[in-house]
Short mmCIF file of C-alpha atoms and ligand atoms in Angstrom, two decimals:
data_model
loop_
_atom_site.label_atom_id
_atom_site.label_comp_id
_atom_site.label_asym_id
_atom_site.label_seq_id
_atom_site.Cartn_x
_atom_site.Cartn_y
_atom_site.Cartn_z
CA MET A 1 2.95 36.92 -13.09
CA ASN A 2 3.19 38.43 -9.61
CA PRO A 3 4.59 41.72 -8.42
CA PRO A 4 7.96 41.46 -6.64
CA TYR A 5 7.83 40.46 -2.97
CA LEU A 6 10.22 40.81 -0.07
CA LEU A 7 10.44 37.51 1.82
CA PHE A 8 11.64 36.54 5.32
CA ASP A 9 11.83 33.19 7.09
CA VAL A 10 12.72 33.73 10.76
CA GLY A 11 14.00 30.66 12.60
CA GLY A 12 15.38 30.23 16.09
CA THR A 13 18.97 30.22 14.85
CA ASP A 14 18.91 32.09 11.55
CA ILE A 15 16.90 34.32 9.27
CA LYS A 16 16.61 33.78 5.53
CA ALA A 17 15.70 36.75 3.37
CA ALA A 18 15.22 37.17 -0.37
CA LEU A 19 13.57 39.26 -3.01
CA CYS A 20 11.21 37.41 -5.31
CA ASP A 21 10.87 38.78 -8.85
CA ASP A 22 7.72 38.70 -10.96
CA ALA A 23 8.69 35.34 -12.44
CA GLY A 24 9.04 33.76 -8.98
CA ASN A 25 12.87 33.71 -8.89
CA LEU A 26 14.49 34.21 -5.48
CA LEU A 27 17.15 36.91 -5.70
CA GLY A 28 19.83 38.08 -3.26
CA ILE A 29 19.20 35.25 -0.79
CA ARG A 30 20.73 36.04 2.61
CA ARG A 31 21.11 33.80 5.62
CA VAL A 32 22.20 35.45 8.87
CA PRO A 33 22.07 34.51 12.56
CA THR A 34 18.91 35.70 14.31
CA ARG A 35 19.82 38.53 16.68
CA ARG A 36 18.85 37.87 20.29
CA ASP A 37 17.56 40.50 22.67
CA THR A 38 15.66 39.27 25.70
CA ALA A 39 14.60 42.79 26.72
CA GLN A 40 13.01 43.82 23.41
CA PRO A 41 12.87 40.71 21.21
CA ALA A 42 10.11 41.87 18.83
CA GLU A 43 11.55 45.36 18.26
CA THR A 44 15.01 43.90 17.67
CA LEU A 45 13.64 41.41 15.15
CA ILE A 46 11.82 44.08 13.14
CA GLU A 47 14.93 46.27 13.16
CA GLN A 48 17.03 43.37 11.88
CA LEU A 49 14.46 42.56 9.17
CA HIS A 50 14.43 46.17 8.04
CA GLY A 51 18.22 46.17 7.65
CA LEU A 52 18.19 42.83 5.85
CA GLY A 53 15.41 44.03 3.57
CA SER A 54 17.47 47.04 2.54
CA ASP A 55 20.48 44.80 1.79
CA VAL A 56 18.41 42.41 -0.31
CA MET A 57 16.65 45.19 -2.21
CA ALA A 58 19.97 46.89 -2.99
CA GLU A 59 20.84 43.88 -5.19
CA ALA A 60 17.96 44.60 -7.58
CA PRO A 61 17.14 48.29 -7.21
CA ALA A 62 14.76 48.18 -10.19
CA LEU A 63 12.42 45.84 -8.34
CA ARG A 64 9.93 47.51 -6.01
CA PRO A 65 8.33 44.94 -3.70
CA ALA A 66 4.54 45.22 -3.47
CA ALA A 67 4.22 43.18 -0.28
CA VAL A 68 6.22 41.41 2.42
CA GLY A 69 5.92 37.72 3.29
CA LEU A 70 7.05 37.09 6.88
CA LEU A 71 7.25 33.69 8.58
CA VAL A 72 8.34 33.21 12.18
CA CYS A 73 9.02 30.23 14.44
CA GLY A 74 7.33 29.43 17.74
CA LEU A 75 3.61 29.64 18.44
CA VAL A 76 1.99 31.89 15.85
CA ASP A 77 -1.52 33.29 15.57
CA GLU A 78 -1.73 33.89 11.81
CA GLN A 79 -5.20 35.39 11.93
CA ARG A 80 -4.33 38.06 14.46
CA GLY A 81 -0.82 38.55 13.08
CA ARG A 82 0.85 37.84 16.40
CA GLY A 83 3.86 35.86 17.51
CA LEU A 84 2.42 34.28 20.66
CA PHE A 85 5.53 32.68 22.06
CA SER A 86 9.06 31.85 21.03
CA ALA A 87 11.13 29.85 23.49
CA ASN A 88 14.30 30.68 21.50
CA LEU A 89 13.76 34.34 20.72
CA GLY A 90 11.65 35.41 23.67
CA TRP A 91 8.65 37.35 22.37
CA ARG A 92 5.24 37.00 24.03
CA ASP A 93 2.06 37.91 22.13
CA ALA A 94 3.89 40.42 19.91
CA PRO A 95 1.98 42.11 17.02
CA LEU A 96 4.72 41.22 14.52
CA ARG A 97 2.58 41.62 11.38
CA ASP A 98 1.58 45.20 12.19
CA MET A 99 5.09 46.08 13.36
CA ALA A 100 6.53 44.82 10.06
CA ALA A 101 3.83 46.63 8.04
CA ARG A 102 4.78 49.90 9.77
CA ALA A 103 8.51 49.33 9.28
CA PHE A 104 8.25 48.55 5.56
CA GLY A 105 5.20 50.63 4.66
CA LEU A 106 3.85 47.58 2.80
CA PRO A 107 1.13 44.96 3.27
CA VAL A 108 2.51 41.99 5.19
CA GLY A 109 1.43 38.35 4.83
CA PHE A 110 2.30 36.67 8.11
CA GLY A 111 2.55 33.00 9.01
CA HIS A 112 4.23 30.15 10.87
CA ASP A 113 7.50 28.85 9.43
CA VAL A 114 6.70 25.14 9.52
CA ALA A 115 3.05 25.53 8.51
CA MET A 116 4.02 27.59 5.47
CA ALA A 117 7.01 25.40 4.55
CA GLY A 118 4.42 22.59 4.47
CA ALA A 119 2.05 24.66 2.34
CA ALA A 120 4.92 25.39 -0.07
CA GLU A 121 5.83 21.69 -0.28
CA LEU A 122 2.21 20.91 -1.15
CA GLU A 123 1.99 23.69 -3.73
CA PHE A 124 5.42 23.56 -5.39
CA GLY A 125 7.35 20.55 -4.01
CA ALA A 126 6.54 17.03 -2.85
CA GLY A 127 2.76 17.57 -3.08
CA ALA A 128 2.99 18.87 -6.62
CA ALA A 129 5.16 15.88 -7.56
CA LEU A 130 2.42 13.48 -6.40
CA GLY A 131 0.30 14.61 -9.31
CA SER A 132 -3.31 14.69 -8.20
CA LYS A 133 -3.94 17.45 -5.69
CA VAL A 134 -3.27 16.17 -2.18
CA ARG A 135 -5.86 17.63 0.22
CA ASN A 136 -4.92 15.77 3.40
CA ALA A 137 -1.27 15.84 4.30
CA VAL A 138 1.26 16.18 7.08
CA MET A 139 4.64 17.82 6.81
CA LEU A 140 7.07 16.51 9.42
CA VAL A 141 10.25 18.52 9.89
CA ILE A 142 12.70 16.29 11.76
CA GLY A 143 15.86 18.00 12.90
CA THR A 144 17.03 19.06 16.36
CA GLY A 145 13.36 18.58 17.30
CA VAL A 146 10.23 17.51 15.46
CA ALA A 147 7.76 20.05 14.09
CA ALA A 148 4.67 19.40 12.03
CA ALA A 149 2.14 21.10 9.79
CA LEU A 150 -1.27 19.50 9.28
CA PHE A 151 -3.59 19.93 6.28
CA VAL A 152 -7.13 18.56 6.40
CA ASP A 153 -9.59 18.78 3.48
CA GLY A 154 -7.29 21.23 1.74
CA ARG A 155 -6.92 23.59 4.69
CA PRO A 156 -4.09 24.10 7.16
CA VAL A 157 -5.02 23.21 10.75
CA SER A 158 -3.73 26.00 12.96
CA ALA A 159 -6.01 26.11 16.04
CA GLY A 160 -4.73 29.55 16.97
CA GLY A 161 -1.14 28.35 16.63
CA TYR A 162 -1.42 25.36 18.97
CA ALA A 163 -1.90 22.56 16.41
CA GLY A 164 0.92 20.43 15.00
CA GLU A 165 2.98 19.97 18.16
CA LEU A 166 3.65 16.35 17.30
CA GLY A 167 7.19 16.52 18.60
CA HIS A 168 5.77 16.98 22.08
CA ALA A 169 3.18 14.18 22.01
CA ALA A 170 4.13 11.05 23.92
CA VAL A 171 5.28 7.87 22.19
CA PRO A 172 5.99 4.42 23.73
CA GLY A 173 9.43 4.36 25.34
CA GLY A 174 9.76 8.15 25.17
CA LEU A 175 11.97 9.90 27.72
CA ASP A 176 11.83 13.01 29.89
CA CYS A 177 11.64 16.07 27.64
CA PRO A 178 13.06 19.57 28.29
CA CYS A 179 9.50 20.87 27.63
CA GLY A 180 8.47 19.41 31.00
CA ALA A 181 6.44 16.48 29.69
CA HIS A 182 7.48 12.83 29.62
CA GLY A 183 7.75 10.61 26.56
CA CYS A 184 7.74 13.23 23.80
CA LEU A 185 8.47 12.02 20.24
CA GLU A 186 11.42 14.43 20.09
CA THR A 187 13.22 12.48 22.83
CA LEU A 188 13.56 9.44 20.52
CA GLY A 189 12.62 10.35 16.98
CA SER A 190 14.63 13.50 16.21
CA ALA A 191 18.07 13.84 14.67
CA GLY A 192 19.13 15.53 17.92
CA ALA A 193 17.95 12.58 20.03
CA ILE A 194 19.63 10.00 17.78
CA ALA A 195 23.01 11.70 18.11
CA ARG A 196 22.62 12.38 21.84
CA ARG A 197 21.43 8.87 22.72
CA TYR A 198 24.21 7.26 20.71
CA ALA A 199 26.81 9.38 22.49
CA GLN A 200 25.31 8.47 25.88
CA ALA A 201 25.15 4.74 25.08
CA THR A 202 28.66 4.42 23.64
CA GLY A 203 30.64 7.30 25.16
CA THR A 204 31.54 8.26 21.56
CA GLN A 205 30.74 11.87 20.68
CA VAL A 206 29.17 12.28 17.25
CA ARG A 207 28.47 15.46 15.30
CA GLY A 208 25.03 14.35 14.21
CA ALA A 209 22.59 11.59 13.29
CA ARG A 210 24.46 11.09 10.01
CA GLU A 211 27.41 9.58 11.92
CA VAL A 212 25.05 7.21 13.73
CA LEU A 213 23.69 6.11 10.35
CA GLU A 214 27.25 5.52 9.14
CA ALA A 215 28.01 3.47 12.27
CA MET A 216 24.89 1.41 11.65
CA ALA A 217 25.94 0.78 8.04
CA ALA A 218 29.32 -0.41 9.40
CA GLY A 219 27.55 -2.97 11.60
CA ASP A 220 27.39 -1.17 14.97
CA PRO A 221 24.47 -2.81 16.86
CA THR A 222 23.99 0.16 19.24
CA ALA A 223 23.63 2.51 16.30
CA ALA A 224 21.14 0.12 14.70
CA ARG A 225 19.08 -0.08 17.90
CA ILE A 226 18.92 3.69 18.36
CA TRP A 227 18.08 4.26 14.69
CA ASP A 228 15.34 1.63 14.89
CA GLU A 229 13.88 3.16 18.08
CA ALA A 230 13.72 6.53 16.30
CA VAL A 231 11.99 4.98 13.29
CA GLN A 232 9.47 3.16 15.53
CA ALA A 233 8.69 6.37 17.43
CA ILE A 234 8.08 8.35 14.22
CA ALA A 235 6.02 5.48 12.78
CA PHE A 236 3.88 5.41 15.95
CA SER A 237 3.10 9.12 15.48
CA ILE A 238 2.28 8.67 11.79
CA ALA A 239 -0.02 5.75 12.63
CA GLN A 240 -1.83 7.93 15.18
CA LEU A 241 -2.25 10.59 12.50
CA SER A 242 -3.58 7.98 10.08
CA ALA A 243 -6.31 7.16 12.57
CA SER A 244 -7.06 10.80 13.45
CA ILE A 245 -6.77 12.86 10.25
CA ALA A 246 -5.94 10.18 7.63
CA PRO A 247 -3.35 11.99 5.52
CA GLU A 248 -2.88 10.90 1.90
CA ALA A 249 0.77 11.90 2.15
CA VAL A 250 3.34 12.46 4.86
CA ILE A 251 6.17 14.70 3.66
CA ILE A 252 9.40 14.28 5.62
CA GLY A 253 11.77 17.25 5.74
CA GLY A 254 14.48 18.57 8.04
CA GLY A 255 18.01 17.30 8.61
CA LEU A 256 17.05 13.68 9.26
CA ALA A 257 15.36 13.48 5.84
CA GLN A 258 18.85 13.64 4.31
CA ALA A 259 19.14 9.97 5.30
CA GLY A 260 16.76 9.30 2.39
CA GLU A 261 15.63 5.71 1.98
CA ALA A 262 17.63 4.60 5.05
CA LEU A 263 14.90 6.43 6.98
CA LEU A 264 11.91 6.26 4.64
CA GLU A 265 12.00 2.57 3.76
CA PRO A 266 11.89 1.21 7.36
CA LEU A 267 9.45 4.00 8.24
CA ARG A 268 6.99 2.91 5.52
CA HIS A 269 7.35 -0.70 6.66
CA SER A 270 6.72 0.15 10.32
CA VAL A 271 3.74 2.41 9.56
CA ARG A 272 2.19 -0.31 7.37
CA SER A 273 2.58 -2.88 10.17
CA ARG A 274 0.57 -0.63 12.53
CA LEU A 275 -2.41 -0.04 10.21
CA SER A 276 -5.34 -2.24 9.23
CA TYR A 277 -8.29 -0.65 7.41
CA HIS A 278 -6.83 2.84 7.78
CA ARG A 279 -5.72 4.84 4.78
CA GLU A 280 -1.98 4.20 4.41
CA PRO A 281 -0.19 7.48 3.66
CA LEU A 282 2.46 7.87 1.01
CA ILE A 283 5.68 8.72 2.87
CA VAL A 284 7.80 10.97 0.68
CA PRO A 285 10.81 13.26 1.09
CA ALA A 286 10.44 17.04 1.02
CA GLN A 287 11.75 18.58 -2.20
CA LEU A 288 12.25 22.30 -1.65
CA GLY A 289 15.09 21.98 0.86
CA GLU A 290 16.11 25.17 2.62
CA ASP A 291 14.01 27.34 0.31
CA ALA A 292 10.71 25.85 1.51
CA GLY A 293 10.27 28.66 4.06
CA LEU A 294 10.93 31.42 1.52
CA ARG A 295 8.47 29.75 -0.88
CA GLY A 296 5.95 29.67 1.96
CA ALA A 297 6.60 33.37 2.63
CA PHE A 298 5.89 33.94 -1.07
CA LEU A 299 2.46 32.32 -0.65
CA LYS A 300 1.75 34.62 2.31
CA ALA A 301 2.88 37.77 0.46
CA ALA A 302 0.60 36.87 -2.45
CA GLU A 303 -2.24 36.26 0.01
CA ALA A 304 -1.69 39.69 1.57
CA LEU A 305 -2.39 41.28 -1.81
CA GLY A 306 -5.28 38.95 -2.54
CA ALA A 307 -3.25 37.60 -5.48
CA LYS A 308 -3.26 33.99 -6.57
CA PRO A 309 0.30 32.58 -6.51
ZN1 ZN B 401 8.32 17.71 25.02
#
C-alpha cells in the first residue's frame, strides 16, 4: 500500500494529471493542452499544474496526496530537479521541482517523461510481462519524432539529461533535420517522417503513418518503400545499441507502435540480419499506452517519499 499521490505528465502538446489512490488506481484522469507562455514558461506551467491539481483532487476529496510525481519533456536534470531546455515550451534551466514543491507544499519526485515512461514499462508493463527481471533495456517512443530511454545494469542512463537522443543520431540515408544536424533517425524512422515523405513522393496528403501502412497493404509500392526505409533506419539504430549497450529488450511505444506486427516483424528481421555474435534483443510492444507517463510519475512520487512502489 502507498499513500495517495498527485501525478503529472507534462508533454509538449498536452498535460496528463491524475490522483493515484493507495491501491495504485488512477482517479480523475485529465488531459488538457499545455499552456504556452514564452515570457514566463516555468511560472505558467506551475500555475497550470496547481489548477489541474485542484480539479483532480476535487474528485476524491477524502484522499490527501502525500507527494507529487512530476514528469516533463525536453532536457531534464533529474538530480538537480531542473528542466534544462524545452524547445516546445521554452524554459531554460528552470528549477521546476522546487517550484512545484512550493506550489503544492508537498515533496515532489521529478523526472523526464520518456525516461520514466520507460521505467514504468519495465516495472509494470512490457518488462514485467517478459518474466525474468530485464536489467538492460531500451524504450523507443516513435511518434512525431523518436525519443528513447536507456537502462544499463538495472539503472537508467541519464547523463545529466543528455542521454537517449537516438532520434537525433545519424542513420544511413537520413535527411536534413530541423535540429540542424543531417541524417537524424527522426527524418526517416518516425511516424511523422513516414507520413511527410509519402505525401512528398506521391502528392497525396495523408493524416498519418497509419494511412501509409494501409496504402502499402493495398499494394502501393511507394508506401512500401517508405515504410521499409523507416524500418531499416530504426533497425540500424537498434543494431548500434546492441553493439554499445546490448539491451535484452527493446520496447517500442508511441503512435507508430500501433502498427503492431506490421512494424515489429520486419524490424526483428532487419535487426537480426545486422547482428553476428551480439546479443539479439527481444523487440516487444509497449503495454501501458497513454498511462505510461502517469505510472512513471507514480514511481517518482514514491521515490520522493523513500517508499518502495
Ligand atoms: Zn535531428
